[in-house]
C-alpha cells in the first residue's frame, strides 16, 4: 500500500513538530495545523487518510473537530490525542467517530502500532470493496460480442485507450448499440478498476439536482442542503465517471463540466475550496452532438474536450453479419436462464433477422430472442416465435409511419384493395414491397422526399429499403 497522508491538528508546537519529523522520516506525507479551523481547511483540500486530533485546541474542542471532520467525510480515520488520560473524554471521542485514541505523553512506538492497525483496517475495507465488485456481474470486453471487422477494430482501439490513464472518451451510437457496455468494459479493463465506476444519466434529473449530484454541496448551500454532500466526481476519485445522455445537460452545467475537464478540480455548491479529483470521464449520447454544437445547444469547447477520443458504435443493421452471432449468444444465455435447449436458428429465421432494420439495435435483438426462447416449443427458433414486425417488416413500418405522420397534402389509399385475390402459389410480401417502392420511385423520377411521402414512410426508411432491395 502506498504511504498514507496524515494530518496532525495540535496547538503545542513541540508535539506538532516532533510528530511531523518522526512521521515524515517514516515516509508518510504529513500536514500540520495549529487550530481546528485550519485543520478542517487542510482536510478539505488535501484529503488525508488519517487525522491526529488533539483534545484541547484554542477555539474549538477536539470533539467538535472530530464531528466536523466526520460530517465532511464519513470515512475519515481519526486518532484522538488526550493529555489527561481521561477515560470519559476518550469514550466521547470514540462515540463522535474517532477510530483510535492515544494518551499524551506517548512514545513513537505507540504511534506506529496505531498506524499499523489503521493500515490493516484500510486494506481490509479495500478488499471488501473489491470483493463486492467482483461479486457483481462485471462487464468486460469478453462479454462484448461482434465479429465484423469494423466492430473488432473498435474493440481493439477501446482496449488500447482504456489502459491510458485519464483520456476522456466520448461514446456515440444509437440507442441499444452498447454504449453502456463499452463504458463498463473500458473501466474494468483500466488501471482504475479497483476504484469506483459511477454513472449518472444526465437526462433523468432536473438541472439543479444534477449539479448537486455531480459537484456535491456544502451544508446550507441551499434550503434543502441540510448536510454536506460529496458529489459524484469526488466519490469517483481515482475511478471513472460515466455521464450518460450528455447531450441533455444545460449551459450552466456545461461550463462547470468544462472546468472539471480543464483543471481536474471540483468545487461543491456553496463551497470555496477547489477539490482535486483524479477521474476519467466517459460521456455518451445517442444524439448528434456535432449538430447540437452547430445549433448552439451544446458548447463547442466542451464538445472538443469530450471528444479527445471518440468511439462511434455502429447500428446493428450496419453489421448484419453479427446478427446471427449475437442471436446464438443470446439463445445460449436464455437457454440457461429458462432451462431450455434450443439449438439455434434455421436459415429462414436467420434471414428474417438479418433483413430486419433493428431500430432498437442489440437491446431489441436481445429482447426478441428472450421472448422467442420462452415461446419456442421446437428445437430451433421458428418464425412463429418472432414478433410480427420482424416477420412482416414492410407491413409494420408502413402502418406505423402512416399513423404517426398523416399525409395531409396527398390523399393516398392506406391499403391495397381488400378484394385482391391471393394466387394459389402464395405471394411474396418482399416482392410486393420491392415492386411498390420501385413503382413509386419511377413515378416520382427518383425523388426520395416525394417517394417517401407517397409511401407514408420516412426518408430514412425509404433509403434503407431501397438499399436492401438494391433499387
Ligand atoms: N456487443 C454486444 N454484445 C453483447 N451484448 C450486447 C452488445 N451490445 C449491447 N448488448 C446488449 O444490449 C443491451 C443494451 O446495450 P447498452 O445498454 O450498452 O446500449 P446503449 O447504447 O447504452 O443504449 P441507450 O442509448 O439506450 O442507453 C445490453 O444490456 C446488452 O445486453
Ligand atoms: Mg445506455
Short mmCIF file of C-alpha atoms and ligand atoms in Angstrom, two decimals:
data_model
loop_
_atom_site.label_atom_id
_atom_site.label_comp_id
_atom_site.label_asym_id
_atom_site.label_seq_id
_atom_site.Cartn_x
_atom_site.Cartn_y
_atom_site.Cartn_z
CA UNK A 1 0.00 0.00 0.00
CA UNK A 2 1.24 3.48 -0.73
CA UNK A 3 2.19 5.52 2.32
CA UNK A 4 -0.67 7.37 3.96
CA UNK A 5 -1.28 11.09 4.04
CA UNK A 6 -1.51 12.23 7.64
CA UNK A 7 -2.79 15.47 9.16
CA UNK A 8 -1.77 16.49 12.67
CA UNK A 9 -4.03 19.04 14.39
CA UNK A 10 -2.16 20.11 17.52
CA UNK A 11 -1.57 23.53 19.07
CA UNK A 12 1.50 22.59 21.12
CA UNK A 13 4.39 23.41 18.86
CA UNK A 14 6.80 20.82 20.21
CA UNK A 15 4.43 17.88 19.83
CA UNK A 16 3.34 19.05 16.38
CA UNK A 17 6.91 19.43 15.27
CA UNK A 18 8.17 16.13 16.68
CA UNK A 19 5.25 14.14 15.26
CA UNK A 20 5.81 15.71 11.87
CA UNK A 21 9.52 14.96 11.95
CA UNK A 22 9.02 11.38 13.05
CA UNK A 23 6.21 10.54 10.62
CA UNK A 24 7.99 12.20 7.70
CA UNK A 25 11.08 10.13 8.45
CA UNK A 26 8.87 7.02 8.19
CA UNK A 27 7.84 8.06 4.68
CA UNK A 28 4.38 9.49 5.44
CA UNK A 29 3.20 12.72 3.87
CA UNK A 30 2.41 15.00 6.79
CA UNK A 31 0.32 18.17 7.03
CA UNK A 32 0.08 20.12 10.26
CA UNK A 33 -2.40 22.61 11.69
CA UNK A 34 -2.33 24.71 14.84
CA UNK A 35 -6.07 25.01 15.21
CA UNK A 36 -9.26 23.12 14.48
CA UNK A 37 -10.33 25.64 11.83
CA UNK A 38 -7.03 25.40 10.00
CA UNK A 39 -7.11 21.59 10.27
CA UNK A 40 -10.58 21.39 8.74
CA UNK A 41 -9.48 23.56 5.84
CA UNK A 42 -6.42 21.40 5.17
CA UNK A 43 -8.55 18.28 5.48
CA UNK A 44 -10.95 19.53 2.82
CA UNK A 45 -8.17 20.47 0.48
CA UNK A 46 -5.83 17.53 0.83
CA UNK A 47 -7.96 14.55 1.85
CA UNK A 48 -5.52 12.95 4.29
CA UNK A 49 -6.29 9.32 5.13
CA UNK A 50 -5.55 9.76 8.85
CA UNK A 51 -6.01 12.75 11.15
CA UNK A 52 -4.48 13.15 14.60
CA UNK A 53 -6.67 15.49 16.65
CA UNK A 54 -5.68 17.00 19.96
CA UNK A 55 -8.32 17.34 22.62
CA UNK A 56 -7.51 20.88 23.77
CA UNK A 57 -7.34 23.32 20.91
CA UNK A 58 -7.53 27.13 21.04
CA UNK A 59 -11.07 27.86 19.78
CA UNK A 60 -12.67 24.55 19.07
CA UNK A 61 -12.71 21.47 21.25
CA UNK A 62 -11.13 18.33 19.77
CA UNK A 63 -14.54 16.63 19.95
CA UNK A 64 -16.12 19.29 17.76
CA UNK A 65 -13.31 18.98 15.28
CA UNK A 66 -13.97 15.22 15.06
CA UNK A 67 -17.67 15.82 14.44
CA UNK A 68 -16.89 18.34 11.74
CA UNK A 69 -14.39 16.07 10.00
CA UNK A 70 -16.87 13.22 10.08
CA UNK A 71 -19.55 15.41 8.56
CA UNK A 72 -17.18 16.21 5.72
CA UNK A 73 -16.11 12.64 5.20
CA UNK A 74 -17.90 9.89 6.95
CA UNK A 75 -14.97 7.55 6.39
CA UNK A 76 -12.31 9.84 7.89
CA UNK A 77 -9.93 7.90 10.12
CA UNK A 78 -9.23 9.92 13.27
CA UNK A 79 -6.80 9.37 16.12
CA UNK A 80 -7.76 11.32 19.19
CA UNK A 81 -4.97 12.61 21.45
CA UNK A 82 -5.74 13.44 25.04
CA UNK A 83 -3.32 14.67 27.66
CA UNK A 84 -5.34 13.80 30.68
CA UNK A 85 -5.84 10.10 30.41
CA UNK A 86 -9.49 10.78 30.99
CA UNK A 87 -11.49 7.76 30.00
CA UNK A 88 -14.73 9.72 29.61
CA UNK A 89 -13.24 12.11 27.06
CA UNK A 90 -11.76 9.21 25.12
CA UNK A 91 -15.13 7.42 25.11
CA UNK A 92 -16.90 10.55 23.84
CA UNK A 93 -14.28 10.88 21.13
CA UNK A 94 -14.85 7.32 20.01
CA UNK A 95 -18.59 7.95 20.04
CA UNK A 96 -18.07 11.03 17.91
CA UNK A 97 -16.33 8.85 15.35
CA UNK A 98 -12.64 8.62 16.31
CA UNK A 99 -11.08 5.32 15.27
CA UNK A 100 -8.35 5.22 17.94
CA UNK A 101 -7.17 7.30 20.86
CA UNK A 102 -3.79 7.82 22.44
CA UNK A 103 -2.75 9.30 25.80
CA UNK A 104 -0.21 12.05 25.99
CA UNK A 105 2.67 11.85 26.56
CA UNK A 106 3.15 8.99 24.13
CA UNK A 107 6.10 7.09 22.72
CA UNK A 108 6.59 6.98 18.96
CA UNK A 109 6.31 3.19 19.10
CA UNK A 110 2.70 3.59 20.21
CA UNK A 111 2.01 5.80 17.21
CA UNK A 112 3.47 3.19 14.94
CA UNK A 113 1.33 0.41 16.39
CA UNK A 114 -1.73 2.56 15.88
CA UNK A 115 -0.80 3.35 12.27
CA UNK A 116 -0.18 -0.31 11.52
CA UNK A 117 -3.65 -1.11 12.89
CA UNK A 118 -5.17 1.59 10.76
CA UNK A 119 -3.37 0.43 7.66
CA UNK A 120 -4.65 -3.09 8.03
CA UNK A 121 -8.17 -1.78 8.63
CA UNK A 122 -7.97 0.32 5.48
CA UNK A 123 -6.71 -2.58 3.44
CA UNK A 124 -9.49 -4.84 4.74
CA UNK A 125 -12.05 -2.22 3.74
CA UNK A 126 -10.49 -2.04 0.29
CA UNK A 127 -10.53 -5.80 -0.03
CA UNK A 128 -14.20 -5.94 0.90
CA UNK A 129 -14.97 -3.26 -1.67
CA UNK A 130 -13.07 -5.22 -4.28
CA UNK A 131 -14.87 -8.46 -3.41
CA UNK A 132 -18.20 -6.71 -3.60
CA UNK A 133 -17.33 -5.50 -7.04
CA UNK A 134 -16.24 -8.96 -8.14
CA UNK A 135 -19.50 -10.46 -6.97
CA UNK A 136 -21.46 -8.13 -9.16
CA UNK A 137 -21.78 -9.01 -12.82
CA UNK A 138 -18.76 -7.29 -14.14
CA UNK A 139 -18.86 -6.36 -17.79
CA UNK A 140 -15.57 -6.83 -19.60
CA UNK A 141 -14.62 -6.83 -23.26
CA UNK A 142 -15.10 -10.62 -23.17
CA UNK A 143 -18.83 -10.01 -22.88
CA UNK A 144 -18.97 -7.76 -25.90
CA UNK A 145 -19.81 -9.84 -28.93
CA UNK A 146 -19.03 -8.94 -32.52
CA UNK A 147 -17.01 -10.42 -35.35
CA UNK A 148 -17.33 -7.89 -38.14
CA UNK A 149 -14.01 -6.25 -38.85
CA UNK A 150 -15.25 -2.73 -38.11
CA UNK A 151 -16.50 -3.84 -34.73
CA UNK A 152 -13.34 -5.75 -33.92
CA UNK A 153 -11.31 -2.66 -34.69
CA UNK A 154 -13.48 -0.64 -32.34
CA UNK A 155 -12.87 -3.15 -29.57
CA UNK A 156 -9.12 -3.14 -30.16
CA UNK A 157 -8.97 0.63 -30.08
CA UNK A 158 -11.13 0.81 -26.96
CA UNK A 159 -8.88 -1.67 -25.16
CA UNK A 160 -5.85 0.35 -26.05
CA UNK A 161 -7.36 3.59 -24.85
CA UNK A 162 -8.76 2.06 -21.66
CA UNK A 163 -5.23 1.49 -20.43
CA UNK A 164 -4.05 5.06 -20.84
CA UNK A 165 -4.72 6.84 -17.63
CA UNK A 166 -7.03 9.80 -17.97
CA UNK A 167 -8.11 10.06 -21.56
CA UNK A 168 -11.63 11.36 -21.81
CA UNK A 169 -13.86 9.28 -24.05
CA UNK A 170 -16.99 10.15 -25.99
CA UNK A 171 -19.25 7.23 -26.89
CA UNK A 172 -21.69 7.80 -29.71
CA UNK A 173 -24.29 5.49 -31.14
CA UNK A 174 -27.99 4.85 -31.45
CA UNK A 175 -29.96 3.50 -28.54
CA UNK A 176 -29.07 -0.09 -27.70
CA UNK A 177 -25.76 -0.21 -29.58
CA UNK A 178 -23.74 -0.95 -26.46
CA UNK A 179 -22.57 2.42 -25.08
CA UNK A 180 -23.23 1.36 -21.50
CA UNK A 181 -21.44 -1.92 -22.01
CA UNK A 182 -18.41 -0.21 -23.51
CA UNK A 183 -18.23 2.31 -20.67
CA UNK A 184 -18.18 -0.52 -18.10
CA UNK A 185 -15.73 -2.63 -20.08
CA UNK A 186 -13.34 0.31 -20.51
CA UNK A 187 -13.38 0.98 -16.78
CA UNK A 188 -12.91 -2.66 -15.86
CA UNK A 189 -10.05 -3.03 -18.29
CA UNK A 190 -8.27 0.06 -16.96
CA UNK A 191 -5.89 0.57 -14.05
CA UNK A 192 -8.78 2.36 -12.36
CA UNK A 193 -10.80 -0.82 -11.99
CA UNK A 194 -10.42 -1.06 -8.23
CA UNK A 195 -11.77 2.44 -7.81
CA UNK A 196 -15.41 3.42 -8.24
CA UNK A 197 -17.30 3.49 -11.51
CA UNK A 198 -20.10 5.97 -11.04
CA UNK A 199 -22.73 6.59 -13.60
CA UNK A 200 -25.30 9.30 -13.95
CA UNK A 201 -27.97 9.76 -16.53
CA UNK A 202 -27.91 13.49 -17.27
CA UNK A 203 -31.46 13.50 -18.60
CA UNK A 204 -33.03 11.87 -15.57
CA UNK A 205 -32.64 14.72 -13.10
CA UNK A 206 -33.80 18.33 -13.04
CA UNK A 207 -30.94 20.78 -13.65
CA UNK A 208 -30.29 21.88 -10.08
CA UNK A 209 -30.34 18.32 -8.76
CA UNK A 210 -27.96 17.20 -11.47
CA UNK A 211 -25.48 19.86 -10.42
CA UNK A 212 -25.58 18.94 -6.78
CA UNK A 213 -25.28 15.24 -7.67
CA UNK A 214 -22.20 15.90 -9.77
CA UNK A 215 -20.47 18.54 -7.66
CA UNK A 216 -21.92 17.97 -4.18
CA UNK A 217 -22.84 20.79 -1.84
CA UNK A 218 -21.82 22.31 1.43
CA UNK A 219 -24.19 22.24 4.36
CA UNK A 220 -26.59 25.17 3.94
CA UNK A 221 -25.70 25.83 0.29
CA UNK A 222 -29.44 25.96 -0.39
CA UNK A 223 -32.63 25.39 1.60
CA UNK A 224 -32.63 21.62 1.36
CA UNK A 225 -28.90 21.21 1.90
CA UNK A 226 -29.17 20.04 5.50
CA UNK A 227 -25.96 18.04 5.32
CA UNK A 228 -22.74 18.33 3.47
CA UNK A 229 -22.84 16.07 0.45
CA UNK A 230 -19.98 14.90 -1.71
CA UNK A 231 -20.56 14.99 -5.44
CA UNK A 232 -20.10 12.07 -7.78
CA UNK A 233 -16.85 13.47 -9.12
CA UNK A 234 -15.41 13.40 -5.62
CA UNK A 235 -16.82 9.98 -4.83
CA UNK A 236 -15.34 8.58 -8.01
CA UNK A 237 -11.84 9.87 -7.20
CA UNK A 238 -9.34 7.52 -8.79
CA UNK A 239 -12.06 5.89 -10.88
CA UNK A 240 -14.39 6.63 -13.77
CA UNK A 241 -17.46 8.84 -14.13
CA UNK A 242 -19.90 7.80 -16.84
CA UNK A 243 -22.05 10.73 -17.96
CA UNK A 244 -24.85 9.16 -19.94
CA UNK A 245 -27.00 11.28 -22.25
CA UNK A 246 -24.51 14.13 -22.07
CA UNK A 247 -26.40 15.92 -24.84
CA UNK A 248 -29.09 16.82 -22.31
CA UNK A 249 -27.10 18.97 -19.88
CA UNK A 250 -27.87 22.68 -19.66
CA UNK A 251 -25.48 25.54 -20.38
CA UNK A 252 -24.54 26.27 -16.76
CA UNK A 253 -23.61 22.67 -16.06
CA UNK A 254 -21.74 22.53 -19.36
CA UNK A 255 -19.48 25.37 -18.18
CA UNK A 256 -18.84 23.66 -14.85
CA UNK A 257 -18.06 20.39 -16.54
CA UNK A 258 -15.62 22.14 -18.82
CA UNK A 259 -13.91 23.46 -15.68
CA UNK A 260 -13.56 19.95 -14.29
CA UNK A 261 -12.08 18.68 -17.53
CA UNK A 262 -9.64 21.55 -17.81
CA UNK A 263 -8.48 21.88 -14.22
CA UNK A 264 -9.27 18.49 -12.71
CA UNK A 265 -10.77 20.13 -9.63
CA UNK A 266 -14.35 20.41 -8.39
CA UNK A 267 -16.00 22.97 -6.20
CA UNK A 268 -19.05 21.98 -4.18
CA UNK A 269 -22.15 24.15 -4.48
CA UNK A 270 -21.82 26.84 -1.84
CA UNK A 271 -18.16 25.93 -1.28
CA UNK A 272 -14.96 27.79 -1.97
CA UNK A 273 -12.33 25.05 -1.92
CA UNK A 274 -11.10 23.54 -5.17
CA UNK A 275 -11.01 19.83 -4.53
CA UNK A 276 -8.62 17.95 -6.78
CA UNK A 277 -10.11 14.89 -8.48
CA UNK A 278 -8.40 12.19 -10.46
CA UNK A 279 -11.10 10.82 -12.72
CA UNK A 280 -11.68 9.60 -16.22
CA UNK A 281 -14.83 10.91 -17.81
CA UNK A 282 -16.71 8.79 -20.30
CA UNK A 283 -19.60 10.66 -21.87
CA UNK A 284 -22.27 9.07 -24.05
CA UNK A 285 -25.15 10.19 -26.15
CA UNK A 286 -27.38 8.92 -28.92
CA UNK A 287 -27.87 12.48 -30.15
CA UNK A 288 -25.93 14.09 -32.93
CA UNK A 289 -23.66 16.18 -30.73
CA UNK A 290 -21.98 17.93 -33.63
CA UNK A 291 -25.39 19.11 -34.80
CA UNK A 292 -26.21 20.31 -31.29
CA UNK A 293 -22.97 22.32 -31.43
CA UNK A 294 -23.92 23.81 -34.78
CA UNK A 295 -27.30 24.73 -33.35
CA UNK A 296 -25.56 26.34 -30.36
CA UNK A 297 -27.26 23.97 -27.94
CA UNK A 298 -24.01 22.40 -26.87
CA UNK A 299 -20.77 24.29 -26.18
CA UNK A 300 -18.17 23.78 -28.83
CA UNK A 301 -15.23 23.94 -26.40
CA UNK A 302 -16.80 21.25 -24.22
CA UNK A 303 -17.51 19.13 -27.28
CA UNK A 304 -13.84 19.18 -28.27
CA UNK A 305 -12.75 18.45 -24.69
CA UNK A 306 -15.02 15.42 -24.61
CA UNK A 307 -14.15 14.01 -27.98
CA UNK A 308 -10.45 13.61 -27.23
CA UNK A 309 -11.16 10.04 -28.10
CA UNK A 310 -14.42 9.30 -29.84
CA UNK A 311 -15.93 5.88 -30.31
CA UNK A 312 -18.92 5.58 -32.60
CA UNK A 313 -20.77 2.32 -32.20
CA UNK A 314 -22.39 1.22 -35.45
CA UNK A 315 -26.10 0.39 -35.57
CA UNK A 316 -26.79 -3.33 -35.70
CA UNK A 317 -28.17 -3.17 -39.26
CA UNK A 318 -24.76 -1.95 -40.40
CA UNK A 319 -23.09 -5.04 -39.06
CA UNK A 320 -25.67 -7.56 -40.16
CA UNK A 321 -23.15 -10.41 -40.10
CA UNK A 322 -23.11 -10.09 -36.33
CA UNK A 323 -26.86 -10.58 -36.05
CA UNK A 324 -26.82 -14.41 -36.18
CA UNK A 325 -23.75 -14.50 -33.93
CA UNK A 326 -25.45 -12.32 -31.33
CA UNK A 327 -28.67 -14.29 -31.71
CA UNK A 328 -26.86 -17.55 -30.93
CA UNK A 329 -25.15 -15.90 -28.00
CA UNK A 330 -28.44 -14.71 -26.52
CA UNK A 331 -30.11 -18.09 -27.20
CA UNK A 332 -27.41 -19.77 -25.11
CA UNK A 333 -27.87 -17.18 -22.40
CA UNK A 334 -31.66 -17.59 -22.24
CA UNK A 335 -31.47 -21.39 -22.61
CA UNK A 336 -29.58 -21.31 -19.38
CA UNK A 337 -31.93 -18.85 -17.71
CA UNK A 338 -35.16 -20.61 -18.74
CA UNK A 339 -33.82 -24.17 -18.75
CA UNK A 340 -34.48 -24.65 -22.42
CA UNK A 341 -32.42 -26.44 -25.00
CA UNK A 342 -32.77 -24.58 -28.26
CA UNK A 343 -30.03 -25.27 -30.80
CA UNK A 344 -30.10 -22.04 -32.71
CA UNK A 345 -31.95 -20.60 -35.67
CA UNK A 346 -32.82 -22.12 -39.00
CA UNK A 347 -31.95 -20.50 -42.33
CA UNK A 348 -35.29 -18.75 -42.83
CA UNK A 349 -35.28 -17.21 -39.37
CA UNK A 350 -31.68 -16.20 -39.86
CA UNK A 351 -32.55 -14.26 -42.98
CA UNK A 352 -35.59 -12.68 -41.32
CA UNK A 353 -33.34 -11.48 -38.51
CA UNK A 354 -30.72 -10.24 -40.93
CA UNK A 355 -33.24 -8.36 -43.05
CA UNK A 356 -34.90 -6.54 -40.22
CA UNK A 357 -33.98 -2.93 -39.53
CA UNK A 358 -33.36 -3.23 -35.72
CA UNK A 359 -34.17 0.36 -34.68
CA UNK A 360 -33.58 -0.71 -31.04
CA UNK A 361 -30.33 -2.41 -32.01
CA UNK A 362 -28.80 -5.08 -29.79
CA UNK A 363 -31.16 -4.42 -26.91
CA UNK A 364 -34.08 -5.10 -29.24
CA UNK A 365 -32.43 -8.26 -30.58
CA UNK A 366 -31.83 -9.49 -27.05
CA UNK A 367 -35.45 -8.87 -26.10
CA UNK A 368 -36.72 -10.57 -29.25
CA UNK A 369 -34.59 -13.63 -28.54
CA UNK A 370 -35.65 -13.72 -24.90
CA UNK A 371 -39.30 -13.75 -25.89
CA UNK A 372 -38.71 -16.30 -28.64
CA UNK A 373 -36.80 -18.67 -26.36
CA UNK A 374 -39.67 -18.58 -23.89
CA UNK A 375 -42.29 -19.19 -26.57
CA UNK A 376 -40.46 -21.78 -28.65
CA UNK A 377 -41.50 -25.41 -28.41
CA UNK A 378 -39.29 -26.77 -31.22
CA UNK A 379 -35.54 -27.46 -31.19
CA UNK A 380 -34.69 -24.44 -33.26
CA UNK A 381 -36.26 -21.00 -33.23
CA UNK A 382 -39.17 -20.75 -35.66
CA UNK A 383 -40.53 -17.65 -37.36
CA UNK A 384 -43.76 -18.10 -35.37
CA UNK A 385 -41.92 -17.17 -32.20
CA UNK A 386 -40.75 -13.87 -33.61
CA UNK A 387 -42.76 -10.67 -33.32
CA UNK A 388 -44.78 -9.52 -36.31
CA UNK A 389 -42.61 -6.58 -37.25
CA UNK A 390 -39.72 -8.92 -37.97
CA UNK A 391 -41.71 -11.45 -39.95
CA UNK A 392 -43.54 -8.75 -41.90
CA UNK A 393 -41.23 -5.76 -41.68
CA UNK A 394 -42.79 -3.78 -44.52
CA UNK A 395 -46.31 -4.02 -43.15
CA UNK A 396 -45.35 -2.85 -39.72
CA UNK A 397 -43.29 0.13 -40.73
CA UNK A 398 -45.77 1.35 -43.25
CA UNK A 399 -48.60 1.28 -40.75
CA UNK A 400 -46.55 2.83 -38.00
CA UNK A 401 -45.27 5.75 -40.02
CA UNK A 402 -48.57 6.35 -41.77
CA UNK A 403 -50.18 6.68 -38.36
CA UNK A 404 -47.59 8.92 -36.86
CA UNK A 405 -47.18 11.19 -39.86
CA UNK A 406 -50.51 11.58 -41.53
CA UNK A 407 -50.09 12.89 -45.00
CA UNK A 408 -52.27 15.92 -45.29
CA UNK A 409 -51.43 17.09 -48.76
CA UNK A 410 -51.87 13.94 -50.80
CA UNK A 411 -54.86 11.71 -50.37
CA UNK A 412 -53.39 8.26 -50.79
CA UNK A 413 -55.03 4.91 -50.12
CA UNK A 414 -53.75 3.36 -46.89
CA UNK A 415 -54.17 -0.24 -48.01
CA UNK A 416 -54.11 -2.45 -51.04
CA UNK A 417 -57.55 -3.26 -52.44
CA UNK A 418 -59.23 -5.56 -49.93
CA UNK A 419 -60.65 -7.76 -52.58
CA UNK A 420 -57.27 -8.56 -54.09
CA UNK A 421 -57.07 -12.28 -54.77
CA UNK A 422 -54.09 -14.16 -53.38
CA UNK A 423 -52.84 -16.57 -56.07
CA UNK A 424 -52.78 -20.23 -55.03
CA UNK A 425 -49.00 -20.49 -55.18
CA UNK A 426 -48.83 -17.79 -52.49
CA UNK A 427 -47.41 -14.33 -52.57
CA UNK A 428 -44.09 -12.79 -51.55
CA UNK A 429 -44.58 -9.70 -49.45
CA UNK A 430 -40.97 -8.82 -50.11
CA UNK A 431 -41.59 -8.85 -53.84
CA UNK A 432 -44.68 -6.73 -53.42
CA UNK A 433 -42.91 -4.21 -51.26
CA UNK A 434 -39.95 -4.08 -53.60
CA UNK A 435 -42.20 -3.62 -56.60
CA UNK A 436 -44.24 -0.97 -54.85
CA UNK A 437 -41.18 1.06 -53.90
CA UNK A 438 -39.77 0.65 -57.39
CA UNK A 439 -43.01 1.90 -58.94
CA UNK A 440 -43.16 4.86 -56.59
CA UNK A 441 -39.55 5.79 -57.29
CA UNK A 442 -40.14 5.66 -61.01
CA UNK A 443 -43.33 7.61 -60.69
CA UNK A 444 -41.57 10.46 -58.87
CA UNK A 445 -38.48 10.41 -61.04
CA UNK A 446 -36.44 9.01 -58.13
CA UNK A 447 -37.26 11.94 -55.88
CA UNK A 448 -36.72 10.47 -52.41
CA UNK A 449 -38.73 13.01 -50.47
CA UNK A 450 -41.72 12.61 -52.72
CA UNK A 451 -41.45 8.83 -52.81
CA UNK A 452 -41.29 8.65 -49.05
CA UNK A 453 -44.35 10.87 -48.89
CA UNK A 454 -46.20 8.74 -51.39
CA UNK A 455 -45.49 5.61 -49.40
CA UNK A 456 -46.09 7.18 -45.99
CA UNK A 457 -42.66 6.27 -44.70
CA UNK A 458 -39.72 8.37 -43.54
CA UNK A 459 -36.87 9.18 -45.90
CA UNK A 460 -34.54 7.12 -43.72
CA UNK A 461 -36.77 4.10 -44.02
CA UNK A 462 -37.01 4.63 -47.75
CA UNK A 463 -33.24 4.84 -48.09
CA UNK A 464 -32.81 1.75 -46.00
CA UNK A 465 -35.35 -0.22 -48.02
CA UNK A 466 -34.05 0.99 -51.37
CA UNK A 467 -30.61 -0.20 -50.32
CA UNK A 468 -32.00 -3.52 -49.10
CA UNK A 469 -33.78 -4.16 -52.37
CA UNK A 470 -30.88 -2.76 -54.38
CA UNK A 471 -33.13 -0.26 -56.12
N1 LIG B 1 -21.69 -6.13 -28.39
C1 LIG B 1 -22.59 -6.65 -27.56
N2 LIG B 1 -22.52 -7.93 -27.20
C2 LIG B 1 -23.45 -8.46 -26.39
N3 LIG B 1 -24.48 -7.79 -25.88
C3 LIG B 1 -24.60 -6.51 -26.20
C4 LIG B 1 -23.65 -5.85 -27.04
N4 LIG B 1 -24.02 -4.57 -27.16
C5 LIG B 1 -25.15 -4.41 -26.45
N5 LIG B 1 -25.51 -5.57 -25.87
C6 LIG B 1 -26.73 -5.83 -25.10
O1 LIG B 1 -27.66 -4.81 -25.39
C7 LIG B 1 -28.10 -4.15 -24.23
C8 LIG B 1 -28.15 -2.68 -24.48
O2 LIG B 1 -26.85 -2.16 -24.58
P1 LIG B 1 -26.44 -0.79 -23.85
O3 LIG B 1 -27.30 -0.57 -22.66
O4 LIG B 1 -24.98 -0.83 -23.65
O5 LIG B 1 -26.84 0.22 -25.01
P2 LIG B 1 -26.76 1.81 -25.03
O6 LIG B 1 -26.04 2.18 -26.27
O7 LIG B 1 -26.21 2.31 -23.75
O8 LIG B 1 -28.28 2.19 -25.19
P3 LIG B 1 -29.07 3.56 -24.73
O9 LIG B 1 -28.62 4.64 -25.67
O10 LIG B 1 -30.49 3.21 -24.91
O11 LIG B 1 -28.69 3.82 -23.31
C9 LIG B 1 -27.09 -4.52 -23.16
O12 LIG B 1 -27.70 -4.68 -21.94
C10 LIG B 1 -26.56 -5.85 -23.62
O13 LIG B 1 -27.37 -6.87 -23.14
MG1 LIG B 2 -27.11 3.48 -22.24
#
